[in-house]
PDB file of C-alpha atoms in Angstrom:
ATOM      1  CA  ILE A   1      26.987  59.173  23.513  1.00 63.00           C
ATOM      2  CA  GLU A   2      29.201  60.662  20.848  1.00 71.00           C
ATOM      3  CA  LEU A   3      30.617  58.045  18.495  1.00 71.00           C
ATOM      4  CA  LEU A   4      34.349  58.324  17.911  1.00 73.00           C
ATOM      5  CA  GLU A   5      35.698  56.107  15.165  1.00 76.00           C
ATOM      6  CA  VAL A   6      39.369  55.152  15.072  1.00 76.00           C
ATOM      7  CA  LYS A   7      40.734  53.164  12.141  1.00 76.00           C
ATOM      8  CA  ILE A   8      43.877  51.131  12.638  1.00 74.00           C
ATOM      9  CA  ASP A   9      45.359  49.511   9.535  1.00 74.00           C
ATOM     10  CA  LEU A  10      47.385  46.519  10.681  1.00 70.00           C
ATOM     11  CA  LYS A  11      47.380  44.748   7.312  1.00 68.00           C
ATOM     12  CA  LYS A  12      51.046  45.273   6.397  1.00 70.00           C
ATOM     13  CA  TYR A  13      52.134  44.183   9.896  1.00 67.00           C
ATOM     14  CA  VAL A  14      49.872  41.147   9.818  1.00 65.00           C
ATOM     15  CA  TYR A  15      51.230  39.990   6.465  1.00 65.00           C
ATOM     16  CA  ARG A  16      54.811  40.808   7.350  1.00 66.00           C
ATOM     17  CA  GLY A  17      55.302  38.840  10.518  1.00 61.00           C
ATOM     18  CA  TRP A  18      52.289  37.209  12.124  1.00 62.00           C
ATOM     19  CA  ARG A  19      51.973  33.761  10.632  1.00 61.00           C
ATOM     20  CA  ASP A  20      49.029  32.848  12.867  1.00 59.00           C
ATOM     21  CA  TRP A  21      46.745  35.728  11.842  1.00 57.00           C
ATOM     22  CA  LYS A  22      44.333  33.452   9.967  1.00 56.00           C
ATOM     23  CA  ARG A  23      43.555  31.699  13.246  1.00 57.00           C
ATOM     24  CA  GLY A  24      42.895  35.034  14.904  1.00 58.00           C
ATOM     25  CA  ILE A  25      46.178  35.553  16.678  1.00 63.00           C
ATOM     26  CA  ILE A  26      47.161  39.201  16.352  1.00 68.00           C
ATOM     27  CA  PRO A  27      49.313  40.066  19.358  1.00 70.00           C
ATOM     28  CA  ALA A  28      48.006  42.859  21.610  1.00 77.00           C
ATOM     29  CA  ARG A  29      45.097  43.740  19.286  1.00 78.00           C
ATOM     30  CA  ASN A  30      42.581  44.080  22.110  1.00 86.00           C
ATOM     31  CA  PHE A  31      45.108  45.930  24.227  1.00 89.00           C
ATOM     32  CA  LEU A  32      45.434  48.485  21.394  1.00 86.00           C
ATOM     33  CA  PHE A  33      41.653  48.971  21.435  1.00 86.00           C
ATOM     34  CA  LEU A  34      41.716  49.471  25.197  1.00 91.00           C
ATOM     35  CA  ALA A  35      44.599  51.936  25.002  1.00 90.00           C
ATOM     36  CA  PHE A  36      42.592  54.081  22.568  1.00 88.00           C
ATOM     37  CA  ALA A  37      39.522  53.807  24.796  1.00 89.00           C
ATOM     38  CA  GLU A  38      41.593  54.992  27.774  1.00 90.00           C
ATOM     39  CA  LEU A  39      42.832  57.944  25.728  1.00 87.00           C
ATOM     40  CA  PHE A  40      39.247  59.113  25.209  1.00 86.00           C
ATOM     41  CA  ILE A  41      38.300  58.346  28.821  1.00 88.00           C
ATOM     42  CA  SER A  42      41.164  60.523  30.046  1.00 85.00           C
ATOM     43  CA  MET A  43      39.444  63.488  28.377  1.00 85.00           C
ATOM     44  CA  THR A  44      36.228  63.018  30.377  1.00 86.00           C
ATOM     45  CA  MET A  45      35.323  64.122  33.869  1.00 90.00           C
ATOM     46  CA  ASN A  46      34.024  60.655  34.732  1.00 90.00           C
ATOM     47  CA  LYS A  47      35.794  59.059  37.696  1.00 94.00           C
ATOM     48  CA  GLU A  48      34.398  55.562  37.084  1.00 94.00           C
ATOM     49  CA  VAL A  49      34.144  54.034  33.623  1.00 93.00           C
ATOM     50  CA  ASP A  50      33.284  50.627  32.202  1.00 93.00           C
ATOM     51  CA  ILE A  51      34.961  49.639  28.936  1.00 92.00           C
ATOM     52  CA  TYR A  52      33.144  46.864  27.124  1.00 88.00           C
ATOM     53  CA  LEU A  53      35.352  44.637  25.031  1.00 85.00           C
ATOM     54  CA  CYS A  54      33.173  42.280  23.051  1.00 80.00           C
ATOM     55  CA  GLY A  55      34.285  38.779  23.875  1.00 80.00           C
ATOM     56  CA  GLY A  56      32.005  35.782  23.830  1.00 81.00           C
ATOM     57  CA  ARG A  57      31.948  32.556  25.814  1.00 82.00           C
ATOM     58  CA  ASP A  58      33.991  30.604  23.260  1.00 78.00           C
ATOM     59  CA  GLU A  59      36.766  33.207  23.267  1.00 77.00           C
ATOM     60  CA  ILE A  60      37.120  33.977  26.970  1.00 76.00           C
ATOM     61  CA  ASN A  61      39.637  31.444  28.170  1.00 72.00           C
ATOM     62  CA  LYS A  62      43.288  31.093  29.074  1.00 71.00           C
ATOM     63  CA  HIS A  63      44.203  30.218  25.458  1.00 69.00           C
ATOM     64  CA  HIS A  64      43.202  33.687  24.218  1.00 72.00           C
ATOM     65  CA  ASN A  65      45.702  35.921  25.998  1.00 76.00           C
ATOM     66  CA  ASP A  66      43.818  39.120  25.276  1.00 81.00           C
ATOM     67  CA  LYS A  67      40.383  37.779  26.187  1.00 81.00           C
ATOM     68  CA  SER A  68      41.177  35.754  29.282  1.00 83.00           C
ATOM     69  CA  PRO A  69      39.625  36.656  32.644  1.00 85.00           C
ATOM     70  CA  ASN A  70      43.144  37.584  33.787  1.00 88.00           C
ATOM     71  CA  PHE A  71      43.522  39.999  30.856  1.00 89.00           C
ATOM     72  CA  TYR A  72      40.283  41.786  31.815  1.00 90.00           C
ATOM     73  CA  PHE A  73      41.476  42.040  35.418  1.00 93.00           C
ATOM     74  CA  LEU A  74      45.042  43.187  34.671  1.00 94.00           C
ATOM     75  CA  THR A  75      44.086  45.765  32.033  1.00 94.00           C
ATOM     76  CA  SER A  76      41.434  47.174  34.386  1.00 95.00           C
ATOM     77  CA  LYS A  77      44.102  47.569  37.042  1.00 96.00           C
ATOM     78  CA  LEU A  78      46.702  49.043  34.658  1.00 95.00           C
ATOM     79  CA  LEU A  79      44.341  51.537  33.018  1.00 95.00           C
ATOM     80  CA  SER A  80      42.912  52.577  36.395  1.00 95.00           C
ATOM     81  CA  GLU A  81      46.346  53.217  37.820  1.00 93.00           C
ATOM     82  CA  TYR A  82      47.529  55.059  34.714  1.00 89.00           C
ATOM     83  CA  SER A  83      44.453  57.272  34.390  1.00 90.00           C
ATOM     84  CA  GLY A  84      43.711  57.912  38.055  1.00 92.00           C
ATOM     85  CA  LYS A  85      40.145  56.763  37.415  1.00 94.00           C
ATOM     86  CA  LYS A  86      38.340  53.544  38.292  1.00 96.00           C
ATOM     87  CA  ILE A  87      38.233  51.703  34.966  1.00 95.00           C
ATOM     88  CA  ARG A  88      36.667  48.287  34.636  1.00 95.00           C
ATOM     89  CA  VAL A  89      37.291  46.295  31.454  1.00 94.00           C
ATOM     90  CA  THR A  90      34.553  43.737  31.010  1.00 90.00           C
ATOM     91  CA  THR A  91      32.253  42.099  28.504  1.00 87.00           C
ATOM     92  CA  PRO A  92      28.481  41.969  28.688  1.00 86.00           C
ATOM     93  CA  PHE A  93      28.598  38.767  26.617  1.00 88.00           C
ATOM     94  CA  PHE A  94      30.585  36.530  28.955  1.00 86.00           C
ATOM     95  CA  LYS A  95      27.892  33.822  28.807  1.00 89.00           C
ATOM     96  CA  PHE A  96      26.971  34.225  25.116  1.00 91.00           C
ATOM     97  CA  ASN A  97      28.506  32.536  22.092  1.00 90.00           C
ATOM     98  CA  LYS A  98      28.949  34.377  18.765  1.00 89.00           C
ATOM     99  CA  THR A  99      25.622  33.126  17.390  1.00 92.00           C
ATOM    100  CA  GLU A 100      23.782  34.349  20.487  1.00 92.00           C
ATOM    101  CA  ILE A 101      25.546  37.734  20.311  1.00 90.00           C
ATOM    102  CA  LEU A 102      24.483  38.215  16.681  1.00 89.00           C
ATOM    103  CA  LYS A 103      20.906  37.168  17.491  1.00 91.00           C
ATOM    104  CA  TYR A 104      20.826  39.519  20.506  1.00 89.00           C
ATOM    105  CA  TRP A 105      21.996  42.387  18.292  1.00 87.00           C
ATOM    106  CA  ASP A 106      19.452  41.588  15.594  1.00 89.00           C
ATOM    107  CA  ILE A 107      16.538  41.429  18.043  1.00 90.00           C
ATOM    108  CA  ARG A 108      17.423  44.204  20.509  1.00 87.00           C
ATOM    109  CA  TRP A 109      19.801  46.682  18.909  1.00 84.00           C
ATOM    110  CA  LYS A 110      19.197  46.719  15.159  1.00 86.00           C
ATOM    111  CA  LYS A 111      16.006  48.762  15.389  1.00 87.00           C
ATOM    112  CA  LYS A 112      16.967  50.682  18.560  1.00 88.00           C
ATOM    113  CA  PHE A 113      20.288  51.980  17.220  1.00 85.00           C
ATOM    114  CA  GLY A 114      19.617  51.713  13.487  1.00 87.00           C
ATOM    115  CA  ILE A 115      22.740  49.612  13.028  1.00 84.00           C
ATOM    116  CA  SER A 116      22.470  46.338  11.179  1.00 85.00           C
ATOM    117  CA  ILE A 117      24.975  43.510  11.408  1.00 83.00           C
ATOM    118  CA  LYS A 118      25.773  44.454   7.796  1.00 84.00           C
ATOM    119  CA  ASP A 119      27.068  47.813   9.079  1.00 84.00           C
ATOM    120  CA  THR A 120      29.782  46.124  11.119  1.00 84.00           C
ATOM    121  CA  MET A 121      32.919  44.185  10.310  1.00 83.00           C
ATOM    122  CA  THR A 122      34.869  41.462  12.058  1.00 82.00           C
ATOM    123  CA  CYS A 123      37.528  40.770   9.418  1.00 83.00           C
ATOM    124  CA  TYR A 124      41.173  40.883  10.512  1.00 77.00           C
ATOM    125  CA  LEU A 125      42.079  42.549   7.223  1.00 75.00           C
ATOM    126  CA  GLY A 126      39.205  45.042   7.272  1.00 75.00           C
ATOM    127  CA  LYS A 127      37.598  44.033   3.999  1.00 83.00           C
ATOM    128  CA  ASN A 128      35.427  40.946   4.697  1.00 88.00           C
ATOM    129  CA  CYS A 129      38.114  38.777   3.107  1.00 88.00           C
ATOM    130  CA  GLY A 130      36.311  35.509   3.840  1.00 89.00           C
ATOM    131  CA  ARG A 131      39.643  33.790   4.518  1.00 86.00           C
ATOM    132  CA  CYS A 132      40.563  34.793   8.074  1.00 84.00           C
ATOM    133  CA  SER A 133      39.207  33.048  11.156  1.00 83.00           C
ATOM    134  CA  ALA A 134      37.141  36.096  12.129  1.00 85.00           C
ATOM    135  CA  CYS A 135      35.256  35.904   8.816  1.00 89.00           C
ATOM    136  CA  TYR A 136      34.774  32.136   9.182  1.00 88.00           C
ATOM    137  CA  TYR A 137      33.499  32.370  12.731  1.00 88.00           C
ATOM    138  CA  ARG A 138      31.179  35.254  11.905  1.00 90.00           C
ATOM    139  CA  ARG A 139      29.791  33.502   8.814  1.00 93.00           C
ATOM    140  CA  ILE A 140      29.089  30.328  10.765  1.00 92.00           C
ATOM    141  CA  ALA A 141      27.407  32.286  13.574  1.00 92.00           C
ATOM    142  CA  GLY A 142      25.375  34.373  11.119  1.00 92.00           C
ATOM    143  CA  ILE A 143      24.036  31.321   9.317  1.00 93.00           C
ATOM    144  CA  ALA A 144      23.271  29.534  12.603  1.00 93.00           C
ATOM    145  CA  ALA A 145      21.451  32.670  13.866  1.00 92.00           C
ATOM    146  CA  ASN A 146      19.568  32.923  10.550  1.00 92.00           C
ATOM    147  CA  ILE A 147      20.808  36.482   9.993  1.00 89.00           C
ATOM    148  CA  GLU A 148      21.680  37.861   6.591  1.00 81.00           C
ATOM    149  CA  ASP A 149      25.201  39.204   6.848  1.00 79.00           C
ATOM    150  CA  ASN A 150      27.777  41.039   4.768  1.00 73.00           C
ATOM    151  CA  LYS A 151      28.966  39.798   1.455  1.00 85.00           C
ATOM    152  CA  PHE A 152      32.441  38.342   1.763  1.00 91.00           C
ATOM    153  CA  LEU A 153      35.106  38.699  -0.924  1.00 92.00           C
ATOM    154  CA  SER A 154      35.500  34.936  -0.713  1.00 91.00           C
ATOM    155  CA  GLU A 155      32.749  32.728   0.704  1.00 92.00           C
ATOM    156  CA  PRO A 156      34.243  31.415   3.979  1.00 92.00           C
ATOM    157  CA  LEU A 157      32.485  28.063   3.755  1.00 91.00           C
ATOM    158  CA  LYS A 158      34.168  27.308   0.422  1.00 91.00           C
ATOM    159  CA  ASP A 159      37.286  27.132   2.648  1.00 90.00           C
ATOM    160  CA  LYS A 160      39.767  28.823   0.299  1.00 86.00           C
ATOM    161  CA  GLY A 161      41.747  29.861   3.374  1.00 81.00           C
ATOM    162  CA  ARG A 162      41.712  26.195   4.519  1.00 85.00           C
ATOM    163  CA  ILE A 163      40.737  27.172   8.048  1.00 86.00           C
ATOM    164  CA  ILE A 164      37.904  24.655   8.262  1.00 89.00           C
ATOM    165  CA  ARG A 165      40.172  21.895   7.009  1.00 89.00           C
ATOM    166  CA  ASP A 166      43.343  22.814   8.917  1.00 87.00           C
ATOM    167  CA  TYR A 167      41.959  24.352  12.104  1.00 85.00           C
ATOM    168  CA  TYR A 168      38.249  23.839  12.791  1.00 86.00           C
ATOM    169  CA  LEU A 169      38.003  20.119  12.046  1.00 89.00           C
ATOM    170  CA  LYS A 170      41.051  19.371  14.193  1.00 89.00           C
ATOM    171  CA  ARG A 171      39.499  21.179  17.174  1.00 87.00           C
ATOM    172  CA  PHE A 172      35.885  20.107  16.693  1.00 91.00           C
ATOM    173  CA  LYS A 173      35.985  17.407  19.395  1.00 91.00           C
ATOM    174  CA  GLY A 174      37.101  19.930  22.028  1.00 87.00           C
ATOM    175  CA  TRP A 175      34.241  22.379  21.398  1.00 86.00           C
ATOM    176  CA  ASP A 176      31.168  22.597  23.580  1.00 86.00           C
ATOM    177  CA  LYS A 177      27.907  21.121  22.308  1.00 91.00           C
ATOM    178  CA  ILE A 178      26.390  24.447  21.208  1.00 90.00           C
ATOM    179  CA  ARG A 179      29.410  25.468  19.122  1.00 89.00           C
ATOM    180  CA  LYS A 180      29.395  22.069  17.418  1.00 92.00           C
ATOM    181  CA  ILE A 181      25.691  22.437  16.616  1.00 93.00           C
ATOM    182  CA  ASP A 182      26.185  25.967  15.206  1.00 93.00           C
ATOM    183  CA  PHE A 183      28.996  24.686  12.986  1.00 92.00           C
ATOM    184  CA  MET A 184      26.907  21.749  11.733  1.00 92.00           C
ATOM    185  CA  ILE A 185      23.869  23.999  11.107  1.00 92.00           C
ATOM    186  CA  ALA A 186      26.012  26.391   9.054  1.00 91.00           C
ATOM    187  CA  LEU A 187      27.549  23.609   7.001  1.00 89.00           C
ATOM    188  CA  ASP A 188      24.125  22.011   6.426  1.00 91.00           C
ATOM    189  CA  LYS A 189      22.426  25.298   5.425  1.00 87.00           C
ATOM    190  CA  TYR A 190      25.300  26.282   3.178  1.00 82.00           C
ATOM    191  CA  LYS A 191      25.532  23.020   1.234  1.00 76.00           C
TER     192      LYS A 191
END
């Protein structure tokens, strides 16, 4: 499979108008990814295509508009109709949380594909800022999975972005047991 890399710099738009970006709310971000994927699919002869959008168990719910089961269904339908191909948008990690996804990668894909977790990025600002919710969530999952990860510009668990204080602690009671344990493991290992 030929790797095609597309870089989208949303930083100025994020800072300009999206006040909720630190909590991971960037409107239509996943739809943008899917639109680019469809562009490349339209150039192939394939009549049936699966597009994998990496979303884990904690993210796939009605509160995340662009990761809800309805989003996967509707974008599959829209892209199929638009392209004239049968396109299915799905995630292979529907039952995995972020920690399990990182562990799966480390065990099964790191050696096979020669791509370490350190070669990837989750940051909303594209620089491992350590202050956005993507950096926080990844750092917590990496520590809980016992995987050495990227260096962050600011250590997420020092909470300079105040996401743990203002967002995570307020929602802690509503999390499932495994997410709570991952969070507590990360805090304990970091201290």
